[in-house]
Coordinates of C-alpha atoms and ligand atoms in Angstrom, one line a residue:
M43 CA 50.0 -68.2 36.5
K44 CA 52.3 -67.8 39.6
E45 CA 55.6 -67.3 37.9
L46 CA 56.7 -65.7 34.7
V47 CA 60.2 -65.8 33.1
I48 CA 60.9 -63.2 30.5
T49 CA 63.9 -61.8 28.6
R50 CA 65.4 -59.0 30.7
P51 CA 63.4 -55.8 29.9
D52 CA 64.6 -52.3 28.9
D53 CA 63.2 -48.9 29.8
W54 CA 62.9 -46.9 26.6
H55 CA 62.2 -43.5 28.3
V56 CA 63.4 -42.5 31.8
H57 CA 64.6 -39.4 33.8
L58 CA 67.6 -39.9 36.0
R59 CA 68.5 -36.3 36.9
E60 CA 71.9 -35.4 38.4
G61 CA 73.9 -35.3 41.7
A62 CA 72.6 -37.2 44.6
V63 CA 69.2 -37.8 42.9
L64 CA 71.0 -39.6 40.0
Q65 CA 72.5 -42.1 42.5
D66 CA 69.1 -43.1 43.8
A67 CA 67.3 -43.1 40.5
C68 CA 70.1 -45.5 39.2
R69 CA 69.7 -47.6 42.3
D70 CA 66.0 -48.3 41.5
L71 CA 66.3 -48.6 37.7
S72 CA 69.3 -50.9 37.8
R73 CA 67.4 -53.6 39.7
Y74 CA 66.2 -55.3 36.5
F75 CA 66.4 -53.1 33.4
G76 CA 69.1 -54.0 30.9
R77 CA 69.2 -50.7 29.1
A78 CA 67.5 -47.3 29.5
I79 CA 67.0 -44.4 27.1
V80 CA 68.0 -41.5 29.3
M81 CA 66.2 -38.2 28.8
P82 CA 68.4 -35.0 28.3
N83 CA 66.2 -32.5 30.2
L84 CA 68.6 -31.6 32.9
S85 CA 68.6 -28.1 34.3
T86 CA 71.4 -27.4 31.8
P87 CA 70.0 -29.5 28.9
V88 CA 72.2 -32.1 27.2
T89 CA 72.4 -30.4 23.8
N90 CA 75.5 -31.9 22.3
V91 CA 77.7 -35.0 22.3
A92 CA 80.3 -33.5 24.7
L93 CA 77.6 -32.9 27.3
A94 CA 76.1 -36.4 26.7
E95 CA 79.6 -37.9 27.3
E96 CA 79.9 -36.0 30.6
Y97 CA 76.4 -37.1 31.7
Y98 CA 77.1 -40.7 30.6
A99 CA 80.2 -40.8 32.8
K100 CA 78.3 -39.5 35.8
I101 CA 75.6 -42.2 35.3
K102 CA 78.3 -44.9 35.1
D103 CA 79.9 -43.5 38.2
A104 CA 76.6 -43.4 40.1
M105 CA 76.3 -47.2 39.3
N106 CA 79.8 -48.1 40.5
L107 CA 78.8 -49.5 43.8
L108 CA 75.4 -51.0 42.8
P109 CA 75.0 -54.8 42.6
R110 CA 74.0 -54.6 39.0
Q111 CA 74.1 -52.0 36.3
F112 CA 72.0 -51.0 33.2
S113 CA 73.4 -49.6 30.0
P114 CA 72.5 -45.9 29.6
L115 CA 71.5 -45.0 26.0
M116 CA 71.9 -41.2 25.7
T117 CA 69.7 -38.7 23.9
L118 CA 70.4 -35.0 23.0
Y119 CA 68.0 -32.2 23.5
L120 CA 66.9 -30.4 20.4
T121 CA 66.8 -26.6 20.4
D122 CA 66.1 -24.0 17.7
K123 CA 69.9 -23.7 17.4
T124 CA 70.7 -27.4 16.9
S125 CA 73.0 -27.5 13.9
N126 CA 73.8 -30.0 11.1
Q127 CA 77.2 -30.5 12.7
D128 CA 75.4 -31.5 16.0
I129 CA 73.5 -34.1 14.1
I130 CA 76.5 -35.5 12.3
E131 CA 78.4 -35.8 15.6
A132 CA 75.4 -37.4 17.4
A133 CA 75.0 -39.9 14.6
Q134 CA 78.7 -40.8 14.9
S135 CA 78.6 -41.1 18.7
E136 CA 78.7 -44.6 20.2
I137 CA 76.6 -43.5 23.1
V138 CA 73.9 -41.3 21.6
Y139 CA 70.7 -43.0 20.3
G140 CA 68.5 -40.1 19.3
M141 CA 67.4 -36.5 19.6
K142 CA 64.6 -35.5 21.9
L143 CA 62.1 -32.8 20.8
Y144 CA 60.6 -30.9 23.7
P145 CA 58.3 -28.1 22.5
S146 CA 59.5 -25.1 24.5
G147 CA 57.5 -24.8 27.8
A148 CA 55.7 -28.2 27.4
T149 CA 57.1 -29.8 30.6
T150 CA 59.9 -29.9 33.2
N151 CA 63.1 -28.2 32.0
S152 CA 61.8 -27.6 28.5
Q153 CA 62.3 -23.8 28.4
S154 CA 65.2 -24.2 26.0
G155 CA 63.2 -26.6 23.8
V156 CA 61.9 -26.0 20.3
V157 CA 59.8 -22.9 19.5
D158 CA 59.6 -23.3 15.7
T159 CA 59.1 -27.0 14.8
Q160 CA 58.8 -26.1 11.1
G161 CA 62.2 -24.3 11.4
L162 CA 63.8 -27.6 12.4
F163 CA 62.9 -29.4 9.2
P164 CA 66.4 -29.1 7.8
I165 CA 67.6 -30.8 11.0
F166 CA 65.0 -33.6 10.6
E167 CA 66.3 -33.9 7.0
A168 CA 69.8 -34.4 8.4
M169 CA 68.6 -36.9 11.0
Q170 CA 66.8 -38.9 8.4
R171 CA 69.9 -38.9 6.2
E172 CA 72.1 -39.9 9.2
K173 CA 69.6 -42.5 10.5
L174 CA 69.4 -40.7 13.9
N175 CA 66.2 -41.4 15.8
L176 CA 63.7 -38.7 16.9
M177 CA 61.9 -38.9 20.3
I178 CA 59.0 -36.5 20.8
H179 CA 57.2 -35.0 23.7
G180 CA 54.0 -34.6 21.7
E181 CA 52.1 -31.7 23.2
V182 CA 51.5 -28.1 21.9
T183 CA 52.2 -25.4 24.4
D184 CA 49.6 -22.8 23.4
H185 CA 47.7 -21.5 26.4
D186 CA 44.4 -21.3 24.5
I187 CA 44.5 -25.1 23.9
D188 CA 42.9 -27.1 26.6
P189 CA 45.5 -29.2 28.5
F190 CA 43.6 -32.4 27.7
D191 CA 43.7 -31.7 24.0
K192 CA 47.4 -30.7 23.7
E193 CA 48.5 -34.1 22.5
K194 CA 45.9 -34.5 19.8
V195 CA 46.5 -30.9 18.5
F196 CA 50.3 -31.6 18.4
I197 CA 49.7 -34.7 16.3
D198 CA 47.5 -32.9 13.9
R199 CA 49.6 -29.7 13.6
H200 CA 53.1 -31.0 13.9
L201 CA 53.6 -34.8 14.0
E202 CA 51.5 -35.5 10.9
P203 CA 53.5 -33.0 8.7
I204 CA 56.8 -34.3 10.1
T205 CA 55.9 -38.0 9.3
R206 CA 54.6 -37.0 5.9
E207 CA 57.8 -35.0 5.0
F208 CA 60.3 -37.5 6.5
P209 CA 58.9 -40.9 5.7
E210 CA 62.2 -42.6 6.8
L211 CA 62.9 -40.8 10.0
K212 CA 62.5 -43.1 12.9
I213 CA 60.2 -41.5 15.4
A214 CA 59.1 -42.5 18.9
L215 CA 56.1 -40.6 20.1
E216 CA 56.7 -40.7 23.9
H217 CA 54.3 -41.5 26.7
I218 CA 51.1 -41.5 24.6
T219 CA 47.9 -40.8 26.4
T220 CA 45.0 -40.7 24.0
K221 CA 43.1 -42.9 21.6
D222 CA 44.0 -40.4 18.9
A223 CA 47.7 -41.1 19.5
V224 CA 47.1 -44.9 19.4
Q225 CA 45.2 -44.5 16.1
F226 CA 47.9 -42.2 14.7
I227 CA 50.6 -44.8 15.5
L228 CA 48.6 -47.6 14.0
D229 CA 48.0 -45.5 10.8
S230 CA 51.7 -44.6 10.4
G231 CA 54.5 -46.6 8.8
D232 CA 56.9 -48.9 10.7
N233 CA 59.2 -46.0 11.3
V234 CA 56.8 -44.5 13.8
A235 CA 56.3 -46.2 17.2
S236 CA 55.4 -45.1 20.8
T237 CA 56.1 -45.7 24.5
I238 CA 53.4 -46.2 27.1
T239 CA 54.0 -45.5 30.8
P240 CA 52.7 -47.6 33.7
H241 CA 50.9 -44.6 35.2
H242 CA 48.9 -43.9 32.0
L243 CA 47.8 -47.6 32.1
V244 CA 46.9 -47.7 35.8
Y245 CA 45.3 -44.3 36.2
N246 CA 42.9 -41.9 34.5
R247 CA 42.0 -38.3 35.2
S248 CA 39.3 -39.2 37.8
D249 CA 42.2 -40.5 40.0
L250 CA 43.7 -37.1 39.9
F251 CA 40.7 -35.7 41.8
R252 CA 39.6 -38.7 43.8
G253 CA 38.9 -37.4 47.4
G254 CA 40.9 -34.2 46.7
I255 CA 43.6 -33.1 44.4
K256 CA 46.5 -35.6 44.1
P257 CA 49.7 -33.8 43.2
H258 CA 51.7 -37.1 43.1
L259 CA 49.5 -38.1 40.1
Y260 CA 50.3 -34.9 38.2
C261 CA 52.3 -35.7 35.1
L262 CA 52.6 -34.5 31.6
P263 CA 51.0 -35.3 29.3
I264 CA 48.2 -35.1 32.0
L265 CA 46.1 -38.2 32.7
K266 CA 43.1 -38.5 30.4
R267 CA 39.6 -39.8 30.7
S268 CA 39.0 -43.5 31.0
S269 CA 38.1 -44.1 27.3
H270 CA 41.6 -43.0 26.5
Q271 CA 43.1 -45.2 29.2
I272 CA 41.2 -48.2 27.7
A273 CA 42.7 -47.4 24.3
L274 CA 46.2 -47.4 25.8
L275 CA 45.5 -50.7 27.6
D276 CA 44.3 -52.3 24.4
A277 CA 47.4 -51.0 22.5
A278 CA 49.8 -52.3 25.2
I279 CA 48.4 -55.8 25.2
S280 CA 47.8 -56.0 21.5
G281 CA 51.1 -57.5 20.7
N282 CA 51.7 -54.8 18.1
P283 CA 55.4 -54.0 18.2
K284 CA 54.7 -50.3 17.7
F285 CA 53.8 -50.0 21.4
F286 CA 56.5 -50.7 24.0
L287 CA 57.7 -49.9 27.5
G288 CA 58.9 -46.5 28.5
S289 CA 58.3 -45.7 32.2
D290 CA 58.9 -41.9 32.1
S291 CA 59.8 -42.4 35.7
A292 CA 60.7 -38.9 36.9
P293 CA 62.0 -38.1 40.4
H294 CA 60.5 -35.0 42.1
S295 CA 60.8 -34.4 45.8
I296 CA 57.7 -34.3 48.0
Q297 CA 58.3 -30.6 48.6
S298 CA 58.3 -29.8 44.8
K299 CA 55.2 -31.9 44.2
E300 CA 53.2 -30.7 47.3
S301 CA 53.4 -27.1 46.4
A302 CA 51.3 -24.2 45.2
C303 CA 52.8 -24.8 41.7
G304 CA 53.7 -28.5 41.8
C305 CA 56.0 -30.1 39.2
A306 CA 54.9 -32.7 36.7
G307 CA 56.2 -36.3 37.0
I308 CA 55.5 -39.7 38.5
Y309 CA 58.2 -41.9 40.0
S310 CA 57.9 -45.5 39.1
A311 CA 61.5 -46.8 38.8
H312 CA 61.1 -48.7 42.1
A313 CA 58.5 -51.1 40.6
A314 CA 57.7 -50.2 37.0
L315 CA 57.9 -53.7 35.7
E316 CA 55.7 -55.0 38.5
F317 CA 53.1 -52.4 37.7
Y318 CA 53.1 -53.4 34.0
A319 CA 52.8 -57.1 35.0
D320 CA 49.8 -56.4 37.2
V321 CA 48.1 -54.5 34.3
F322 CA 48.8 -57.3 31.8
D323 CA 47.6 -59.8 34.3
Q324 CA 44.4 -58.0 34.9
M325 CA 43.9 -57.9 31.2
N326 CA 44.5 -61.7 31.0
S327 CA 47.5 -60.9 28.7
L328 CA 50.6 -61.9 30.6
D329 CA 51.7 -63.7 27.5
K330 CA 52.1 -60.3 25.8
L331 CA 54.3 -58.7 28.5
E332 CA 57.6 -60.0 27.2
G333 CA 57.1 -58.5 23.7
F334 CA 56.1 -55.2 25.2
A335 CA 58.8 -55.0 27.9
S336 CA 61.7 -56.9 26.4
E337 CA 61.5 -57.2 22.6
F338 CA 59.6 -54.4 20.7
G339 CA 61.7 -51.5 21.9
A340 CA 65.0 -53.2 21.0
F341 CA 63.5 -54.2 17.7
F342 CA 62.4 -50.6 16.9
Y343 CA 65.8 -49.2 17.8
G344 CA 67.6 -51.9 15.8
L345 CA 69.3 -53.5 18.9
P346 CA 69.5 -57.1 20.0
K347 CA 67.3 -58.4 22.8
N348 CA 69.0 -58.9 26.1
L349 CA 70.5 -62.3 26.5
D350 CA 69.5 -63.1 30.1
S351 CA 66.1 -63.3 31.7
I352 CA 64.3 -62.4 34.9
T353 CA 61.6 -64.1 36.9
L354 CA 58.4 -62.4 38.1
I355 CA 56.4 -64.1 40.8
R356 CA 52.9 -63.4 41.9
E357 CA 53.3 -62.2 45.4
D358 CA 51.8 -59.3 47.3
W359 CA 54.2 -56.7 48.6
K360 CA 53.7 -53.2 50.0
I361 CA 55.0 -50.2 48.2
P362 CA 56.7 -47.8 50.7
E363 CA 55.0 -44.6 51.7
K364 CA 58.1 -42.6 50.6
L365 CA 61.6 -43.3 49.2
P366 CA 64.9 -41.4 49.7
I367 CA 65.9 -39.4 46.7
G368 CA 69.1 -37.5 47.0
N369 CA 68.9 -35.4 50.1
E370 CA 65.1 -35.5 50.1
W371 CA 62.1 -37.9 49.9
L372 CA 59.7 -38.7 47.2
V373 CA 56.3 -40.4 47.0
P374 CA 56.6 -43.3 44.6
M375 CA 53.8 -44.5 42.3
M376 CA 51.3 -46.7 44.3
A377 CA 52.7 -45.5 47.6
K378 CA 51.2 -47.5 50.5
E379 CA 49.4 -49.8 48.1
T380 CA 49.9 -53.5 47.4
A381 CA 51.8 -54.6 44.3
K382 CA 50.8 -58.0 43.1
W383 CA 53.9 -59.0 41.2
K384 CA 57.5 -59.0 42.3
V385 CA 60.8 -59.5 40.4
A386 CA 62.3 -62.6 42.0
N387 CA 65.9 -62.5 40.8
P388 CA 66.8 -58.9 39.9
Ligands
DOR283 O1 55.5 -35.7 33.9 C1 56.6 -35.5 33.3 N1 57.7 -35.4 33.9 N2 56.5 -35.4 32.0 C2 57.6 -35.1 31.2 O2 57.5 -35.0 30.1 C3 58.9 -34.7 31.9 C4 59.0 -35.3 33.2 C5 60.1 -34.8 34.1 O3 61.2 -34.5 33.5 O4 59.9 -34.6 35.3
ZN284 ZN1 59.7 -38.0 30.1

């Protein structure tokens, strides 16, 4: 196949940041995504509707001069102090689509996240009642748990009890990385789904150490061994609507990645769809791309599919070595490598 026309896709999990970085993240993301679920982990987290409205306005502003725009779908950051009133206001808001649970200390800007998951059960109860979605960064933060096991332990200790206690709460387990997560999603009800990133499909943990340590492949949850990568690939191309696109594209400057204590995050907004297309092509499953990229996420969140379409063509193009982001530069996913698919009419 040389050309593929699909309904315009959406990104169900992305980081846009603020200020000059926001401008450039929007530049890339707006090329072909219709909607994007925007993560709330800013340096001052987006914990309530008023802050989400401010951030929403900044995102709209940042897109003012761009040739096309995506619709930002906002999320709020859960803390141990989130109140019932916050949930009621979030549920009534026209721009908020869910609450994001970051275990405190699990990842970038998660310090204000949740320490006591059990303590939030009354809030989950309110969310279930108000039909407000829960998005989860599924990793425990205990230092005595091996980093490669943190997702599985989170599922066993926290996610399983949450899904048992709140059978109607709609939950997206974000950026899944293990066969254990795939199995958990398969075993759960229709109210539980997951996003899969391009980087967890393209890479495994051997890539992190190939020829030396690769800070630009450091993300959280960390890349896992190839047997897990294979389980993710199988899930992505399975046509099961519980698995859909969420790039987790996260801009970090070269300086902050190439550091004695580098930050977690991989930037893919410049070509995420092309990377997914290449993966699906290699798996002889291009016919499953549209469901994964353009249908299942909307279906899960109870939204209509986009009305227009985009065309992908099979054409080699070189990913730049670096991209401007705000006042700095970043190294994008697949830098200096050749992408095999290209969006023709973004
Ligand atoms: O690698 C990651 N980067 N994982 C996350 O969960 C957060 C993200 C970020 O905000 O940079
Ligand atoms: Zn993320």
